[in-house]
Coordinates of C-alpha atoms in Angstrom, one line a residue:
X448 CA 96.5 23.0 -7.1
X449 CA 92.9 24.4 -6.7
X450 CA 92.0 22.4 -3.2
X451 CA 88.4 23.9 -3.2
X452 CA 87.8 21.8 -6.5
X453 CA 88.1 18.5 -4.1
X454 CA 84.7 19.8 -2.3
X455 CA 82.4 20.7 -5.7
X456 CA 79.1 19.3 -5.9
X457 CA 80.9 17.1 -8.9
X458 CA 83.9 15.0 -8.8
X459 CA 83.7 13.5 -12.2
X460 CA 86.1 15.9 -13.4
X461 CA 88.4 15.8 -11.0
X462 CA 92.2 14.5 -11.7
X463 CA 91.7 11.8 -9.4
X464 CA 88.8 10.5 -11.2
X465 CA 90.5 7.8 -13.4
X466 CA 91.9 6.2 -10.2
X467 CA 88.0 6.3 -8.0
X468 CA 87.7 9.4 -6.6
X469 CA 83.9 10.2 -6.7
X470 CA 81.7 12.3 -4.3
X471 CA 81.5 10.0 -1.9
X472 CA 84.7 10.2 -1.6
X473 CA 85.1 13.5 -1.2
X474 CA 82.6 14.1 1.2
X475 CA 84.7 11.6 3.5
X476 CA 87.5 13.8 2.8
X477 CA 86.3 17.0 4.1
X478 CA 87.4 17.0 7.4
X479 CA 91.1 16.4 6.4
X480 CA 90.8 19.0 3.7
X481 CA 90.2 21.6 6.2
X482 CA 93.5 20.7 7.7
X483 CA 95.2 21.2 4.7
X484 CA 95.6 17.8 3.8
X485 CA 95.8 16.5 0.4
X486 CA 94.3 13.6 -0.9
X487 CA 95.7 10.7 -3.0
X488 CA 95.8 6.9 -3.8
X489 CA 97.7 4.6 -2.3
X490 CA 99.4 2.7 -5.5
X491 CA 102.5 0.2 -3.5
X492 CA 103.3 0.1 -0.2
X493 CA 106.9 -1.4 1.0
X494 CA 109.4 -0.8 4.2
X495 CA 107.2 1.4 5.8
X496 CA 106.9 3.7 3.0
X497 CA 104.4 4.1 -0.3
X498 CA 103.7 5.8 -3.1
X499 CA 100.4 7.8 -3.5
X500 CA 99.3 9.1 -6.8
X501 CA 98.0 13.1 -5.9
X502 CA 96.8 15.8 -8.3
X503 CA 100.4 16.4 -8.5
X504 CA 101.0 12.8 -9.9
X505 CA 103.1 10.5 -7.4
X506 CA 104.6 11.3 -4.3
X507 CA 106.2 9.1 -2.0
X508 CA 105.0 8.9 1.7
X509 CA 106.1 7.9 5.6
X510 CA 103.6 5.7 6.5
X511 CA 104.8 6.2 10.5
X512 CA 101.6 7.4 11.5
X513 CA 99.2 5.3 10.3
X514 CA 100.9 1.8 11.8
X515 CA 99.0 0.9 14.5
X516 CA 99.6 -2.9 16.1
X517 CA 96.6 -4.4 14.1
X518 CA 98.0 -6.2 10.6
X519 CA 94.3 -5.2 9.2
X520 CA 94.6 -1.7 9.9
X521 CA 98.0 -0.7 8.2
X522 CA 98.0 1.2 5.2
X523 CA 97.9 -0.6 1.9
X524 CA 97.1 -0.7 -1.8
X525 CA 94.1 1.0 -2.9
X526 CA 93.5 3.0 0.3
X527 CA 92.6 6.5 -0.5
X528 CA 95.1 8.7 1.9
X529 CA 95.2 12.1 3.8
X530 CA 98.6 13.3 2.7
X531 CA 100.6 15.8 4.3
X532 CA 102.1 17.4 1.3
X533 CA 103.9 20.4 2.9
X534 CA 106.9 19.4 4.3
X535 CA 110.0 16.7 3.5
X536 CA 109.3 14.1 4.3
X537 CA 106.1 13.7 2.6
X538 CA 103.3 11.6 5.3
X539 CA 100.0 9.8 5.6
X540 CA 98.5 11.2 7.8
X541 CA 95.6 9.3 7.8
X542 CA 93.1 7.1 5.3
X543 CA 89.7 6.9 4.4
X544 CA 86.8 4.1 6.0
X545 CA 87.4 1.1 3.6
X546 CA 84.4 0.4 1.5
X547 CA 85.7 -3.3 1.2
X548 CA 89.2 -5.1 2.5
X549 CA 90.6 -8.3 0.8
X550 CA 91.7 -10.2 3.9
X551 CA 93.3 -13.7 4.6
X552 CA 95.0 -15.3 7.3
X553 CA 98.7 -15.7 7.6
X554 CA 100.8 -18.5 8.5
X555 CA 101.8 -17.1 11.4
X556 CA 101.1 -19.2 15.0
X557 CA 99.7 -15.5 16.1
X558 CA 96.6 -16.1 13.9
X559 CA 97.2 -12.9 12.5
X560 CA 94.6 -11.5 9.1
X561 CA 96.8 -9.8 6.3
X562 CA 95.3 -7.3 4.2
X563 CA 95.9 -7.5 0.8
X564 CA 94.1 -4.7 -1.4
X565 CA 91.2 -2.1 -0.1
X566 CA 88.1 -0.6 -1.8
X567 CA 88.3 -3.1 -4.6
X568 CA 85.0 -4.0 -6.5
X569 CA 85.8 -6.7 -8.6
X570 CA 88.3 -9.6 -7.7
X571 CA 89.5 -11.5 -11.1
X572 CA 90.8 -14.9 -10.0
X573 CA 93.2 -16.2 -12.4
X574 CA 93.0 -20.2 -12.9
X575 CA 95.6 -21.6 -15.4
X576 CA 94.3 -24.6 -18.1
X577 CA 97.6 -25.6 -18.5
X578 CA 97.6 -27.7 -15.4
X579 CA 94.4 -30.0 -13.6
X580 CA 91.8 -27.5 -12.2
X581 CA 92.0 -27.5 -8.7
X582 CA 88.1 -26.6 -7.8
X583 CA 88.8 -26.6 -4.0
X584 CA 91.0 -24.1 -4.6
X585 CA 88.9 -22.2 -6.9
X586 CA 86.4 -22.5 -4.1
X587 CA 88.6 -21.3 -1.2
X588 CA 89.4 -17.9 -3.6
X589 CA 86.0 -17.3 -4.4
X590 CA 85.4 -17.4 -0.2
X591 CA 87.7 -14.4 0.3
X592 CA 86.6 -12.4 -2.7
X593 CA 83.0 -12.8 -1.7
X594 CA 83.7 -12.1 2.3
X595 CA 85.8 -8.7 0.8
X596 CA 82.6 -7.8 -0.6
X597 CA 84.0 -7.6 -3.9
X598 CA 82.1 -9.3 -7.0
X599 CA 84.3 -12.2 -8.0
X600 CA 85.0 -13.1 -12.0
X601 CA 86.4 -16.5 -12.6
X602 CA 89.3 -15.8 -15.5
X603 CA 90.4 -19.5 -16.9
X604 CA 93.8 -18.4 -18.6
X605 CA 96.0 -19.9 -21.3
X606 CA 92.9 -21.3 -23.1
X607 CA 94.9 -21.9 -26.1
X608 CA 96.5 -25.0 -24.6
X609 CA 93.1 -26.1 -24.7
X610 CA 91.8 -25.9 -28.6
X611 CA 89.1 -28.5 -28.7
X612 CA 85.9 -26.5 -27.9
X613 CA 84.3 -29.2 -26.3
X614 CA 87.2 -30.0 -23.8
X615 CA 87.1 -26.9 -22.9
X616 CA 83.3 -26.1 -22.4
X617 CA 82.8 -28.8 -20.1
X618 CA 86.0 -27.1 -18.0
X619 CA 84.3 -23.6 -18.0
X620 CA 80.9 -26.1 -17.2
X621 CA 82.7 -27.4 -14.0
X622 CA 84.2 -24.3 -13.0
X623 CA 80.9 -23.1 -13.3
X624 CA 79.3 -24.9 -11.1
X625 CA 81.8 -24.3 -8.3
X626 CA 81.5 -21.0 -8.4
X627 CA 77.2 -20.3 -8.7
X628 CA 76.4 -16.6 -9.5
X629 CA 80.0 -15.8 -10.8
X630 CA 80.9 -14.6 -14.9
X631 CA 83.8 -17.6 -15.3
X632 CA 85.2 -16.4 -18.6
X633 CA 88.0 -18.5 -21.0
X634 CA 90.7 -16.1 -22.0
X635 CA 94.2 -16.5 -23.7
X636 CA 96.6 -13.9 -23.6
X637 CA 98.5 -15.7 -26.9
X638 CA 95.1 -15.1 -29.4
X639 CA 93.3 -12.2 -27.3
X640 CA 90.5 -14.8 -26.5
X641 CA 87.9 -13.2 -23.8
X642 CA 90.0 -10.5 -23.5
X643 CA 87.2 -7.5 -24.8
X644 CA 84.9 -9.0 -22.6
X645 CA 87.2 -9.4 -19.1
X646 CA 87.8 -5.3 -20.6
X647 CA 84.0 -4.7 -20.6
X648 CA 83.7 -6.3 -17.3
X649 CA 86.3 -4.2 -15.2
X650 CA 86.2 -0.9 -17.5
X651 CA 84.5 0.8 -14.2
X652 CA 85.7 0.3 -10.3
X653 CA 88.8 -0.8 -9.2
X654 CA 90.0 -4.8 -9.5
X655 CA 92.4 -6.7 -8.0
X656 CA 94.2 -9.9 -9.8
X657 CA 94.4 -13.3 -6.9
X658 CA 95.7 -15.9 -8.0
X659 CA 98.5 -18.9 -7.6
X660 CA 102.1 -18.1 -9.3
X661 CA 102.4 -19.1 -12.8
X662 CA 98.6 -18.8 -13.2
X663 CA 99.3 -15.8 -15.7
X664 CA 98.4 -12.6 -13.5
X665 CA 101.1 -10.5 -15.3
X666 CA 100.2 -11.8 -18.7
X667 CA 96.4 -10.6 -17.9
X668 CA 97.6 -7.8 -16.3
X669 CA 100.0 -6.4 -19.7
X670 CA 96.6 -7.3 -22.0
X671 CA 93.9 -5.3 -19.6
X672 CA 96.9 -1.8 -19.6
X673 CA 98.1 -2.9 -23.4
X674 CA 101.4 -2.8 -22.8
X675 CA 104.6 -4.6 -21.2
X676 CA 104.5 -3.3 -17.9
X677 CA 104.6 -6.1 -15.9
X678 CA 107.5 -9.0 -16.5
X679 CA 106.2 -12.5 -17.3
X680 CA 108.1 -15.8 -16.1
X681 CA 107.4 -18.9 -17.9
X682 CA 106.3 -21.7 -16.0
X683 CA 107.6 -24.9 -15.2
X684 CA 106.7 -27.4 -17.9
X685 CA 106.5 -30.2 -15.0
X686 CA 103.5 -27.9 -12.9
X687 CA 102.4 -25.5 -14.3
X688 CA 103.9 -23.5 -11.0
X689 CA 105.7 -20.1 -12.1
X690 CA 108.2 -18.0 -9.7
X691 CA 106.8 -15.1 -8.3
X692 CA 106.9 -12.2 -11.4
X693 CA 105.1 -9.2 -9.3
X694 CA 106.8 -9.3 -6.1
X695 CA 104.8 -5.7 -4.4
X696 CA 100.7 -4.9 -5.1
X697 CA 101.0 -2.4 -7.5
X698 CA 97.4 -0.1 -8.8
X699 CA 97.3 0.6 -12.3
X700 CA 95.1 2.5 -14.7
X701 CA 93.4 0.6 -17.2
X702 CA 92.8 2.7 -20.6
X703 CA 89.8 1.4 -21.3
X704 CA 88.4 2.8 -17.5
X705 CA 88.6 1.3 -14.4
X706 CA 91.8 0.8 -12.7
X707 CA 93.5 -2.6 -11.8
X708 CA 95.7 -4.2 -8.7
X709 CA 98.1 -7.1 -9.6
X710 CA 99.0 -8.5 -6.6
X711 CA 102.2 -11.5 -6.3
X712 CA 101.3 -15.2 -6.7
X713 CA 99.7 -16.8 -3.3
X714 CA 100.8 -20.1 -2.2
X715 CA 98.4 -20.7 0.4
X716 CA 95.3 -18.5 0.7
X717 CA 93.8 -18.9 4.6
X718 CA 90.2 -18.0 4.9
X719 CA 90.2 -14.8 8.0
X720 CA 86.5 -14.7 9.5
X721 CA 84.9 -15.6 6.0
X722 CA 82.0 -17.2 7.3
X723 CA 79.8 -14.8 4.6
X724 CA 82.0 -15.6 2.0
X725 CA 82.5 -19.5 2.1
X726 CA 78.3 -19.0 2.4
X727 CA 78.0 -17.3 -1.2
X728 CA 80.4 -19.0 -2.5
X729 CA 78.2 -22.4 -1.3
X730 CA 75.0 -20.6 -1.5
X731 CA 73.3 -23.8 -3.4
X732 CA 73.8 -25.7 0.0
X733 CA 72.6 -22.9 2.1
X734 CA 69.8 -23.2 0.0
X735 CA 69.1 -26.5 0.2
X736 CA 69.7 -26.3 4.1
X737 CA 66.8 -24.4 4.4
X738 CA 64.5 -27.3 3.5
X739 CA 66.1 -29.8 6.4
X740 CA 64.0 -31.5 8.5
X741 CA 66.1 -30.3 11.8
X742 CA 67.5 -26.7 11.8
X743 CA 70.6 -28.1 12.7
X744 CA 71.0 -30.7 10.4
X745 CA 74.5 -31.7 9.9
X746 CA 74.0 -33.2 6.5
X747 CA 74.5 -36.6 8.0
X748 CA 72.6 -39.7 8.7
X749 CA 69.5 -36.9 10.0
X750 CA 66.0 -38.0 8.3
X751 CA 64.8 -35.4 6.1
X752 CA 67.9 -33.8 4.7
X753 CA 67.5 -31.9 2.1
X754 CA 71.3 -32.1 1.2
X755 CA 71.8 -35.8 1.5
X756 CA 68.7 -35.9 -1.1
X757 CA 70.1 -34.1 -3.3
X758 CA 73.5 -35.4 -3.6
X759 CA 71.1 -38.8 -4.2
X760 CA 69.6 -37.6 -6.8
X761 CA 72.5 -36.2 -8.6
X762 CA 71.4 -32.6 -7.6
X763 CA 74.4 -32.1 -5.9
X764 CA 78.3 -32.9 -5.7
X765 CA 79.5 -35.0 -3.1
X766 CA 82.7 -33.2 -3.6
X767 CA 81.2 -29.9 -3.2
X768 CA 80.0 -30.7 0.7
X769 CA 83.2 -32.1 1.1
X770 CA 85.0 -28.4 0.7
X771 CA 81.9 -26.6 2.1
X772 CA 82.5 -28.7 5.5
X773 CA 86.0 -27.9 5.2
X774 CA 86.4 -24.3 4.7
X775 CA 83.7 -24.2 7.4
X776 CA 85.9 -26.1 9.6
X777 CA 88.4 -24.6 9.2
X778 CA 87.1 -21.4 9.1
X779 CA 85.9 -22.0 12.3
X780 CA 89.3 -22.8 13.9
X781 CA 90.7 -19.6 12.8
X782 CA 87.6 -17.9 14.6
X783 CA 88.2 -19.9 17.4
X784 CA 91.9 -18.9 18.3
X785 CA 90.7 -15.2 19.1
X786 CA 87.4 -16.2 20.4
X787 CA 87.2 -17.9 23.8
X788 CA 83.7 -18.3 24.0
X789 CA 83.4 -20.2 20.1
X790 CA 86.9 -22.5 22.1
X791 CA 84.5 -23.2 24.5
X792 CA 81.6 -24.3 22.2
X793 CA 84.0 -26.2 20.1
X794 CA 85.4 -28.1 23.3
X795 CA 81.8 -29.0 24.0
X796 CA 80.4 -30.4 20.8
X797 CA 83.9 -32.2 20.7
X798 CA 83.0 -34.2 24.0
X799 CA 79.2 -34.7 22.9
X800 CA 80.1 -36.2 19.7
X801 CA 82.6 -38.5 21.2
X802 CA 80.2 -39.2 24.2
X803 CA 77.8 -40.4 21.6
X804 CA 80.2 -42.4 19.4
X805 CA 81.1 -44.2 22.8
X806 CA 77.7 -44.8 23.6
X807 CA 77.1 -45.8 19.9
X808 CA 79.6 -48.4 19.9
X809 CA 79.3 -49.8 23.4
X810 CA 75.7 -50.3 21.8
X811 CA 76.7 -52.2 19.0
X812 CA 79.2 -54.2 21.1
X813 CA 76.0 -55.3 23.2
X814 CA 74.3 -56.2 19.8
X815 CA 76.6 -58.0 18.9
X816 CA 77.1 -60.4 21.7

């Protein structure tokens, strides 16, 4: 292996290229290719181990120094690595800055983020048509695609179980306009529907597949590579809900450019410190905000809000403040549990709020007498 060709001026040709590598990246590397480190691609990572794809194709890795006590800083899919090469075992040694993290918060009473795929650029999130669209759902993904800083791509699958056109315009119509500023595209992996266009759209960067199990990830995943390489599980007839087919997060090349990360089936999908995202993903209200009498306005009861007027004029969903005020709450909470002073703030506005519902219905009481 030529190591000087990982510092050239050009990096288009380099072996690494189909999986990202660029001269950016290189120029990061520099200072672990002068200790004689190689680099690679992180493609799965599981016990404690991973497999990185090098200019010598893929090796398998320790990950033992590069597992520090943060859950957000331990190796994982898509990370470009610094690869002791030399010895037996093989090690990371080290990765690259992130350019973006997919992150969400576990279920685990230790309020802990997991990471689920680095230095992705586009996240495709799978929505089966075979069951009821869940658009809070849709709503909460699109949150931690946009806070990753990944562009999101709405992929509705199985659109063959929906053949009336018009049905299945005013779905993509309502999908639409839950997720504003985001390609939602209908797709079926039975006909090939969509499917040159979802190719056109990730043929460059890398992409990661989010979705719910039985929401046809593997499906999309075998049409995108052209081939069986991932096993597909039918789902239940009664749900829609399908087991869990890809059980690691596995980085693939796509043949058409661009390479992909299918990742398992999420049952819950926790918003970690995605204030940004649930923003963009809401950005209409945001908007709207701006225009409020009071800088503060809670979209309420307050005089001159812009929001209540336009959910009054038909403008905007009553559904979609609903889920903004929900992902913002609980957003929020999750904030709050490794943040004394936002507790604290919390604690207060609590007490204020009741303090005036009191005085509110002692008030009325008074009234009413």
């Amino acid at each position: 292996m030529n190591l000087s060709s990982l510092s050239a001026p050009s990096a288009s040709s380099h072996p690494l290229a189909p999986f990202g590598w660029d001269d950016a990246w290189a120029a990061e590397f520099a200072p672990h290719l002068a200790q004689g480190l190689v680099p690679g691609r992180v493609v799965r990572v599981d016990r404690g181990q991973c497999d990185v794809v090098t200019t010598d194709g893929v090796v398998r890795a320790d990950t033992a120094f590069v597992t520090p006590h943060d859950p957000l800083r331990v190796i994982c899919t898509g990370d470009w690595a610094a690869v002791d090469a030399a010895g037996t075992p093989r090690y990371v040694r080290a990765y690259l800055p992130r350019r973006t993290s997919l992150v969400r918060s576990t279920s685990s009473q230790r309020s802990e983020g997991q990471i689920l795929a680095a230095n992705v650029d586009h996240a495709i999130i799978a929505v089966s048509l075979a069951v009821e669209l869940d658009l809070g759902r849709i709503e909460r993904f699109l949150s931690l695609a946009w806070e990753s800083g990944a562009q999101p791509i709405v992929v509705l699958t199985k659109a063959d179980l929906v053949p009336d056109e018009t049905t299945r315009s005013y779905l993509v119509a309502d999908v639409e306009t839950a997720a504003p500023g985001v390609t939602v595209l209908a797709v079926s992996g039975l006909t090939g529907e969509g499917m040159d266009v979802l190719s056109a759209l990730v043929s460059s960067g890398t992409s990661v597949l989010l979705g719910v199990s039985g929401a046809g990830k593997s499906t999309l995943a075998n049409m995108l590579i052209g081939e069986d390489v991932m096993t597909v599980q039918a789902a239940r007839e009664v749900d829609g809900k399908g087991r869990h087919t890809t059980t690691t997060r596995n980085l693939l090349v796509l043949p058409g450019g661009g390479v992909l990360i299918d990742t398992p089936g999420l049952r819950g999908v926790g918003l970690w410190d995605a204030g940004t995202g649930v923003g963009q993903t809401f950005s209409e209200i945001e908007d709207l905000a701006e225009d409020c009498r009071f800088q503060d306005c809670a979209h309420e009861s307050e005089p001159g809000c812009a929001v209540r007027a336009a959910i009054e004029d038909g403008q905007l969903p009553q559904r979609r403040l609903e889920s903004y005020r929900k992902l913002l709450r609980e957003n929020q909470r999750i904030i709050a549990k490794t943040d004394a002073r936002l507790r604290a703030e919390i604690r207060r506005d609590w007490k204020m709020k009741g303090a005036e519902g009191r005085a509110a219905m002692q008030a009325k009481r008074g009234y009413l007498r």
